[in-house]
């Protein structure tokens, strides 16, 4: 028996966007999500069931309007609430692809990249859009262990390098034949309440310079003719709901900026990182993008007034809150297993390879039955993936209407760190991704094939001929 939970009368429609909430990070589903006449979930004007018939399953479905709205809210609220100049850059680690980079670039945002691969993808997208000349102003290269080859690649393309540690700094001094633009990443020692794996600001972190060495660091940088240090950076963590840690961070960084200036280092930019949380479930209550930007801007202004220092150029680098709720993952229901008085498992055709977040961080998600949106969700079931791993559970105790094989389940808010952390575990080909906008659906990532899976494999002659 599937356990009935009749006192709860949830429906798929309960997760649809609320018209009174304008910030995408405060919705569980994309802003265009609605129910159509067939009682199907529709996103970006496209019927999700039809999308699966056309593009296959599992399928990432990315809503262009949600990404555009979040991007413009970041940009416009900085213009509105911060009296100095500002720039928003997209933390492309959240999801990096040609289409996503060009979508974000078309909204006037820059990029945080953390590897040669992310840098290549971003450069390629900008080149195809005819924006190569702007790349230098748009790309910021992060990372705690950039290789000399990656550093050279960033230097060739005149990107700003966010230097993380002494080894990198010394490598850059050797590599730089002409002045290069850098920023310094500092560990601010600020705690925030989020999963320990995605906390980065505390003193015990692998990222950034130890703030106890600031004086030596600023002195060293100032003496390097080929290093032009334009700013300071810190990032305290991800999926944060409180405003205070970022306000504290603003205060700390403005203080360090003033110290740098006293030591003769004319840094004019403060990059406060990303980290604003999103609503994966009803109990997640993040501030809106506008509220977050407003709080941060006010904190920088206040700190500058207190120290009598001029307003820096302010940068933020959101990832999750730009793309998280813009995407859903559609799966097809297959087998099920009822264990009387224990639980019922419903298995889908993907799992930890396309969404490693539940097994990695115990992350919670909400799910709807896309082909029967108005049906009451009366049954408590556990949504299992198809991997050979007991922990491959997408959602424990999800509420759904009665399901059958072939139904389309849609897991909400899967835009950030799902595709980007996906794998081929058990040699599952990665899903396709489509971008939906006003009734049009464009494939932006092809589904991998079995051929793709063996493309990098090499079978030595010796093994073929072994008898
Ligand atoms: N800037 C830096 C330097 C970062 O390290 C990150 C995220 C961001 C910006 C963007 O943070 P966001 O706005 O997305 O919170 N894989 C984890 C998240 C790791 C975050 C890594 N850094 C997850 O799935 O939750």
XYZ file of C-alpha atoms and ligand atoms in Angstrom:
492
model
C 0.000 0.000 0.000
C 1.137 3.493 -0.767
C 0.759 5.537 2.371
C -2.096 7.990 2.053
C -1.679 11.361 3.678
C -5.184 12.726 3.291
C -4.909 15.652 5.681
C -2.473 17.330 3.286
C -4.161 18.575 0.151
C -1.183 19.746 -1.861
C -1.354 19.952 -5.629
C 1.255 20.629 -8.281
C -0.340 24.035 -8.653
C 0.746 24.951 -5.109
C 4.311 25.253 -6.368
C 3.483 27.612 -9.209
C 4.845 31.142 -8.929
C 2.926 33.509 -6.738
C 1.989 36.719 -8.614
C 2.699 38.810 -5.525
C 6.377 37.766 -5.434
C 8.617 39.322 -8.047
C 12.039 37.989 -7.113
C 12.814 34.728 -8.975
C 14.890 33.405 -6.061
C 11.786 33.490 -3.842
C 9.755 31.213 -6.133
C 10.095 27.423 -6.252
C 9.349 27.235 -9.972
C 10.281 29.348 -13.007
C 8.319 32.593 -13.289
C 6.508 31.449 -16.445
C 5.322 28.125 -14.952
C 1.582 27.567 -15.310
C -0.977 24.859 -15.950
C -2.399 24.534 -19.455
C -5.753 23.198 -20.674
C -4.479 19.602 -20.734
C -3.698 19.997 -17.013
C -0.005 19.823 -17.923
C 2.817 21.924 -16.576
C 3.825 24.619 -19.018
C 7.096 26.560 -18.836
C 8.091 29.406 -21.148
C 4.877 28.756 -23.075
C 5.901 25.115 -23.767
C 4.040 22.025 -22.585
C 6.533 20.023 -20.512
C 5.010 16.674 -21.499
C 5.410 17.582 -25.177
C 8.978 18.739 -24.558
C 9.799 15.306 -23.154
C 8.147 13.602 -26.150
C 10.232 15.777 -28.459
C 13.602 15.928 -26.686
C 13.566 12.780 -24.536
C 13.960 12.201 -20.816
C 15.502 13.160 -18.459
C 15.469 16.727 -19.679
C 16.689 19.995 -18.192
C 14.207 22.750 -19.110
C 15.577 26.271 -18.683
C 13.281 29.280 -18.675
C 14.848 32.286 -20.385
C 12.511 34.850 -18.817
C 13.460 33.817 -15.276
C 17.184 34.244 -15.994
C 16.566 37.601 -17.684
C 14.435 38.855 -14.794
C 16.959 37.824 -12.137
C 19.802 39.399 -14.141
C 17.972 42.676 -14.610
C 16.959 42.784 -10.938
C 20.604 42.512 -9.900
C 21.727 45.121 -12.412
C 18.932 47.593 -11.815
C 18.890 47.377 -8.041
C 22.619 48.109 -7.925
C 22.032 51.140 -10.131
C 19.182 52.212 -7.903
C 20.642 51.603 -4.449
C 24.368 51.955 -4.862
C 25.537 55.517 -5.466
C 28.903 54.444 -6.948
C 29.627 52.423 -10.070
C 28.925 48.707 -10.089
C 29.138 45.466 -12.047
C 27.296 42.154 -11.772
C 29.151 39.047 -12.880
C 27.604 35.601 -13.229
C 29.296 32.804 -11.269
C 29.384 30.485 -14.251
C 30.244 27.460 -12.092
C 26.492 27.306 -11.386
C 25.910 26.264 -15.020
C 28.294 27.053 -17.828
C 27.447 26.514 -21.486
C 27.594 28.536 -24.698
C 23.882 29.350 -24.607
C 23.863 30.293 -20.933
C 26.948 32.480 -21.260
C 25.455 34.322 -24.224
C 22.084 34.709 -22.487
C 23.770 36.239 -19.458
C 26.080 38.401 -21.606
C 23.052 39.732 -23.491
C 21.795 40.989 -20.110
C 24.974 43.009 -19.698
C 26.544 40.811 -17.018
C 30.175 39.787 -16.759
C 31.579 36.387 -15.732
C 33.307 34.677 -12.865
C 35.179 31.665 -14.277
C 37.202 29.182 -12.235
C 38.977 27.010 -14.769
C 40.449 27.018 -18.249
C 37.294 25.175 -19.362
C 34.897 27.806 -18.042
C 37.145 30.501 -19.494
C 37.163 28.791 -22.900
C 33.370 28.406 -22.918
C 32.822 32.038 -21.979
C 35.333 33.352 -24.523
C 33.782 31.192 -27.224
C 30.265 32.463 -26.412
C 31.454 36.092 -26.441
C 33.302 35.577 -29.712
C 30.244 34.079 -31.397
C 28.230 37.081 -30.219
C 30.828 39.460 -31.666
C 31.790 40.598 -28.155
C 35.433 39.411 -28.096
C 36.699 42.924 -27.600
C 34.724 43.254 -24.387
C 36.013 39.966 -22.931
C 38.780 41.691 -20.972
C 36.299 43.864 -19.075
C 33.821 41.046 -18.595
C 35.824 38.064 -17.331
C 37.250 37.528 -13.829
C 39.321 34.405 -13.265
C 38.980 32.738 -9.843
C 40.353 29.542 -8.338
C 42.594 28.336 -5.514
C 44.978 26.359 -7.721
C 45.106 27.809 -11.192
C 47.790 26.139 -13.270
C 50.494 28.230 -14.967
C 48.871 27.274 -18.314
C 45.482 28.530 -17.113
C 47.070 31.743 -15.873
C 48.771 32.304 -19.226
C 45.467 31.693 -20.999
C 43.788 34.344 -18.831
C 46.714 36.761 -19.339
C 46.572 36.326 -23.140
C 42.906 37.284 -23.001
C 43.529 40.197 -20.637
C 41.075 38.918 -18.020
C 41.264 40.148 -14.454
C 42.827 37.460 -12.289
C 41.505 37.085 -8.755
C 44.684 35.979 -7.029
C 44.070 33.452 -4.279
C 47.447 32.672 -2.692
C 51.174 33.339 -2.545
C 52.174 30.647 -5.020
C 49.824 32.112 -7.602
C 51.067 35.620 -6.908
C 54.693 34.576 -7.362
C 53.844 32.600 -10.509
C 52.125 35.664 -11.960
C 55.132 37.833 -11.236
C 57.229 35.399 -13.304
C 54.659 35.093 -16.103
C 53.681 38.738 -16.512
C 55.694 40.371 -19.283
C 53.441 43.433 -19.270
C 51.172 44.855 -16.573
C 48.248 42.550 -15.804
C 45.115 43.348 -13.883
C 44.551 41.457 -10.637
C 42.327 41.479 -7.567
C 43.188 39.841 -4.240
C 40.930 37.250 -2.643
C 40.949 37.495 1.125
C 39.530 35.168 3.775
C 37.283 37.423 5.837
C 36.669 35.136 8.831
C 32.902 35.489 8.644
C 30.644 32.589 9.577
C 27.312 31.958 7.906
C 24.672 29.287 8.321
C 24.898 27.003 5.357
C 26.192 23.518 4.593
C 29.842 23.232 5.670
C 30.950 22.177 2.159
C 29.695 25.439 0.668
C 30.993 27.749 3.414
C 34.088 29.589 2.288
C 34.530 32.675 4.407
C 35.749 31.226 7.706
C 39.445 31.372 8.572
C 39.738 27.591 8.126
C 39.091 27.737 4.376
C 41.235 26.660 1.439
C 40.383 29.898 -0.374
C 42.054 33.264 -0.183
C 44.889 35.034 1.617
C 45.094 34.897 5.386
C 44.036 38.372 6.605
C 46.828 38.293 9.178
C 49.270 38.767 6.298
C 47.589 41.786 4.750
C 50.359 44.260 5.386
C 53.020 42.019 3.849
C 50.679 41.154 0.976
C 49.835 44.758 0.093
C 53.530 45.711 0.333
C 54.573 42.861 -1.933
C 51.908 43.605 -4.551
C 52.705 47.275 -4.551
C 56.315 46.561 -5.384
C 55.475 44.531 -8.519
C 55.600 46.730 -11.629
C 53.636 44.236 -13.722
C 50.796 43.611 -11.274
C 48.069 46.222 -11.328
C 45.876 45.437 -8.332
C 42.425 46.922 -8.931
C 40.390 45.394 -6.140
C 39.728 43.135 -3.198
C 37.442 40.121 -3.217
C 35.794 37.793 -0.721
C 33.051 35.202 -0.941
C 31.590 33.814 2.271
C 29.480 30.903 1.059
C 26.392 29.865 -0.806
C 22.637 29.406 -0.192
C 22.640 32.083 2.523
C 19.355 33.527 3.814
C 20.618 36.063 6.317
C 21.673 39.539 5.232
C 23.953 40.207 8.185
C 26.982 38.114 7.093
C 27.233 40.008 3.791
C 26.754 43.332 5.579
C 29.547 42.380 7.979
C 31.657 41.374 5.008
C 31.117 44.785 3.423
C 32.363 46.452 6.611
C 35.438 44.232 6.846
C 36.384 44.679 3.189
C 35.937 48.451 3.222
C 38.324 48.508 6.197
C 40.900 46.491 4.246
C 40.417 48.710 1.220
C 41.253 51.720 3.376
C 44.323 49.901 4.727
C 45.472 49.093 1.177
C 45.144 52.760 0.228
C 47.163 53.782 3.279
C 49.905 51.450 2.116
C 49.839 53.158 -1.276
C 47.866 50.511 -3.153
C 45.146 52.339 -5.084
C 42.453 49.657 -5.260
C 39.082 50.935 -6.438
C 36.893 47.803 -6.583
C 35.234 45.662 -3.930
C 33.850 42.316 -5.002
C 31.573 40.851 -2.325
C 31.087 37.478 -4.050
C 27.766 35.690 -4.418
C 25.798 33.546 -2.025
C 22.182 34.716 -1.995
C 19.965 31.690 -1.378
C 16.933 30.444 -3.266
C 13.685 28.753 -2.323
C 13.943 25.010 -2.906
C 11.104 24.261 -0.473
C 8.421 26.252 1.373
C 10.630 26.537 4.459
C 13.388 28.362 2.572
C 12.953 32.075 3.041
C 15.682 34.055 1.278
C 15.552 37.842 0.935
C 14.679 39.065 -2.541
C 17.449 40.038 -4.955
C 16.491 43.694 -4.526
C 16.496 43.484 -0.703
C 19.876 41.742 -0.730
C 21.482 44.282 -3.047
C 19.957 47.142 -1.082
C 21.312 45.801 2.233
C 24.780 45.259 0.779
C 24.885 48.652 -0.882
C 23.849 50.393 2.331
C 26.496 48.505 4.306
C 29.263 49.569 1.884
C 28.098 53.194 1.930
C 27.927 53.275 5.741
C 31.361 51.685 6.141
C 32.872 54.174 3.678
C 31.291 57.101 5.518
C 32.599 55.828 8.840
C 36.137 55.490 7.509
C 35.995 58.634 5.395
C 37.023 56.683 2.315
C 35.620 57.132 -1.186
C 33.007 54.714 -2.555
C 34.547 51.750 -4.366
C 33.229 50.266 -7.587
C 30.988 47.489 -6.222
C 30.829 44.001 -7.710
C 28.661 41.015 -6.850
C 28.891 37.563 -8.420
C 25.698 35.553 -7.996
C 25.283 32.061 -9.423
C 22.459 30.132 -7.762
C 20.048 33.073 -7.427
C 20.455 33.882 -11.143
C 19.755 30.463 -12.556
C 18.569 28.106 -9.787
C 14.827 28.484 -10.050
C 14.935 29.061 -13.810
C 15.347 25.357 -14.537
C 13.454 22.148 -13.819
C 14.366 18.543 -14.563
C 11.741 16.325 -16.179
C 11.992 12.556 -15.616
C 9.899 9.607 -16.717
C 8.531 7.276 -14.050
C 9.539 3.619 -14.417
C 9.494 0.930 -11.749
C 8.136 1.195 -8.235
C 8.499 -0.830 -5.081
C 6.039 -0.857 -2.194
C 7.373 -2.044 1.131
C 4.286 -2.347 3.341
C 4.428 -0.097 6.407
C 7.897 1.131 5.385
C 7.866 3.177 2.173
C 7.122 3.221 -1.517
C 9.895 3.886 -3.969
C 9.121 5.403 -7.360
C 12.104 5.176 -9.695
C 12.901 7.670 -12.438
C 15.241 7.492 -15.433
C 17.975 9.738 -13.965
C 19.225 10.462 -10.464
C 22.505 11.325 -8.812
C 24.305 11.669 -12.165
C 22.116 14.583 -13.289
C 21.469 15.916 -9.771
C 24.239 15.064 -7.302
C 23.073 17.633 -4.746
C 20.815 15.401 -2.593
C 23.516 12.768 -2.102
C 26.251 15.376 -1.642
C 24.552 17.951 0.571
C 21.283 16.251 1.594
C 19.561 18.974 -0.432
C 15.782 19.058 -0.525
C 13.679 19.498 -3.649
C 10.012 19.662 -4.577
C 8.436 17.616 -7.324
C 5.225 17.792 -9.372
C 3.429 15.399 -11.687
C 3.656 17.371 -14.925
C 0.919 15.420 -16.724
C -1.661 15.837 -13.923
C -0.993 19.129 -12.245
C -4.359 19.621 -10.548
C -4.558 16.158 -9.028
C -4.277 16.087 -5.238
C -0.875 15.011 -3.961
C -2.111 12.446 -1.457
C 0.651 9.896 -1.479
C 3.936 9.951 0.290
C 6.591 8.333 -1.886
C 10.348 8.342 -2.205
C 11.728 9.317 -5.602
C 14.694 7.110 -6.375
C 17.216 7.447 -9.161
C 18.363 4.525 -11.313
C 21.968 4.328 -10.127
C 23.490 1.346 -8.381
C 23.712 3.113 -5.101
C 21.182 3.008 -2.256
C 21.854 6.660 -1.529
C 20.685 7.612 -5.010
C 17.469 9.158 -3.737
C 16.318 12.414 -5.283
C 13.531 13.156 -2.794
C 12.601 11.322 0.377
C 8.919 11.447 1.380
C 7.676 13.484 -1.564
C 3.956 14.127 -1.863
C 2.492 13.179 -5.216
C -0.786 12.032 -6.773
C -0.858 8.338 -7.651
C 1.734 7.707 -10.343
C 2.174 5.070 -13.037
C 5.008 4.151 -15.392
C 5.319 6.735 -18.149
C 4.220 9.668 -15.989
C 6.387 12.772 -16.151
C 7.814 13.928 -12.827
C 9.343 17.357 -12.677
C 11.849 18.259 -9.974
C 11.866 22.020 -9.425
C 14.718 24.512 -8.997
C 17.463 22.434 -10.587
C 19.279 25.192 -12.503
C 22.217 25.725 -10.183
C 24.971 23.153 -9.707
C 22.981 20.257 -11.197
C 24.093 20.053 -14.809
C 27.416 21.639 -13.851
C 28.147 18.883 -11.310
C 26.632 16.067 -13.376
C 28.555 12.884 -14.108
C 28.390 9.718 -16.182
C 28.184 7.443 -13.148
C 27.061 3.978 -14.272
C 27.743 5.261 -17.788
C 24.497 7.152 -18.034
C 24.625 9.663 -20.876
C 24.056 13.216 -19.620
C 20.565 14.631 -20.310
C 19.738 17.164 -22.996
C 18.856 20.759 -22.054
C 16.330 23.030 -23.760
C 15.872 26.755 -23.437
C 12.218 27.790 -23.520
C 10.920 31.250 -24.347
C 7.433 32.365 -25.361
C 6.395 29.000 -26.784
C 9.709 28.265 -28.516
C 12.076 25.543 -27.363
C 15.724 25.491 -28.442
C 18.042 22.623 -27.720
C 21.055 24.105 -25.894
C 22.796 20.865 -24.886
C 22.546 17.652 -26.833
C 21.768 14.440 -25.002
C 24.959 12.405 -24.764
C 25.055 9.180 -26.727
C 26.681 5.830 -25.991
C 29.288 6.819 -28.561
C 30.053 9.926 -26.490
C 30.644 7.642 -23.530
C 33.446 5.741 -25.241
C 34.822 8.706 -27.199
C 37.730 9.307 -24.809
C 38.382 5.601 -24.159
C 41.455 4.018 -25.667
C 41.778 0.288 -26.228
C 45.492 -0.593 -26.558
C 46.391 -2.931 -29.426
C 48.072 -5.230 -26.901
C 44.733 -5.928 -25.207
C 42.941 -6.605 -28.489
C 45.589 -9.118 -29.515
C 45.942 -10.763 -26.121
C 45.215 -14.468 -26.272
N 31.856 33.540 -6.108
C 32.675 32.581 -5.666
C 34.073 32.886 -5.452
C 32.167 31.299 -5.408
O 32.978 30.361 -4.960
C 30.802 31.032 -5.634
C 30.261 29.713 -5.402
C 29.979 32.076 -6.122
C 30.541 33.314 -6.334
C 28.518 31.886 -6.409
O 27.802 31.563 -5.260
P 26.205 31.447 -5.359
O 25.657 32.804 -5.709
O 25.899 30.449 -6.403
O 25.792 31.007 -4.023
N 28.006 23.090 -5.469
C 27.367 23.773 -4.353
C 27.624 25.239 -4.390
C 29.080 25.606 -4.445
C 29.291 27.084 -4.524
C 30.665 27.358 -4.956
N 30.991 28.734 -5.033
C 25.881 23.457 -4.336
O 25.421 22.708 -5.189
O 25.175 23.930 -3.466
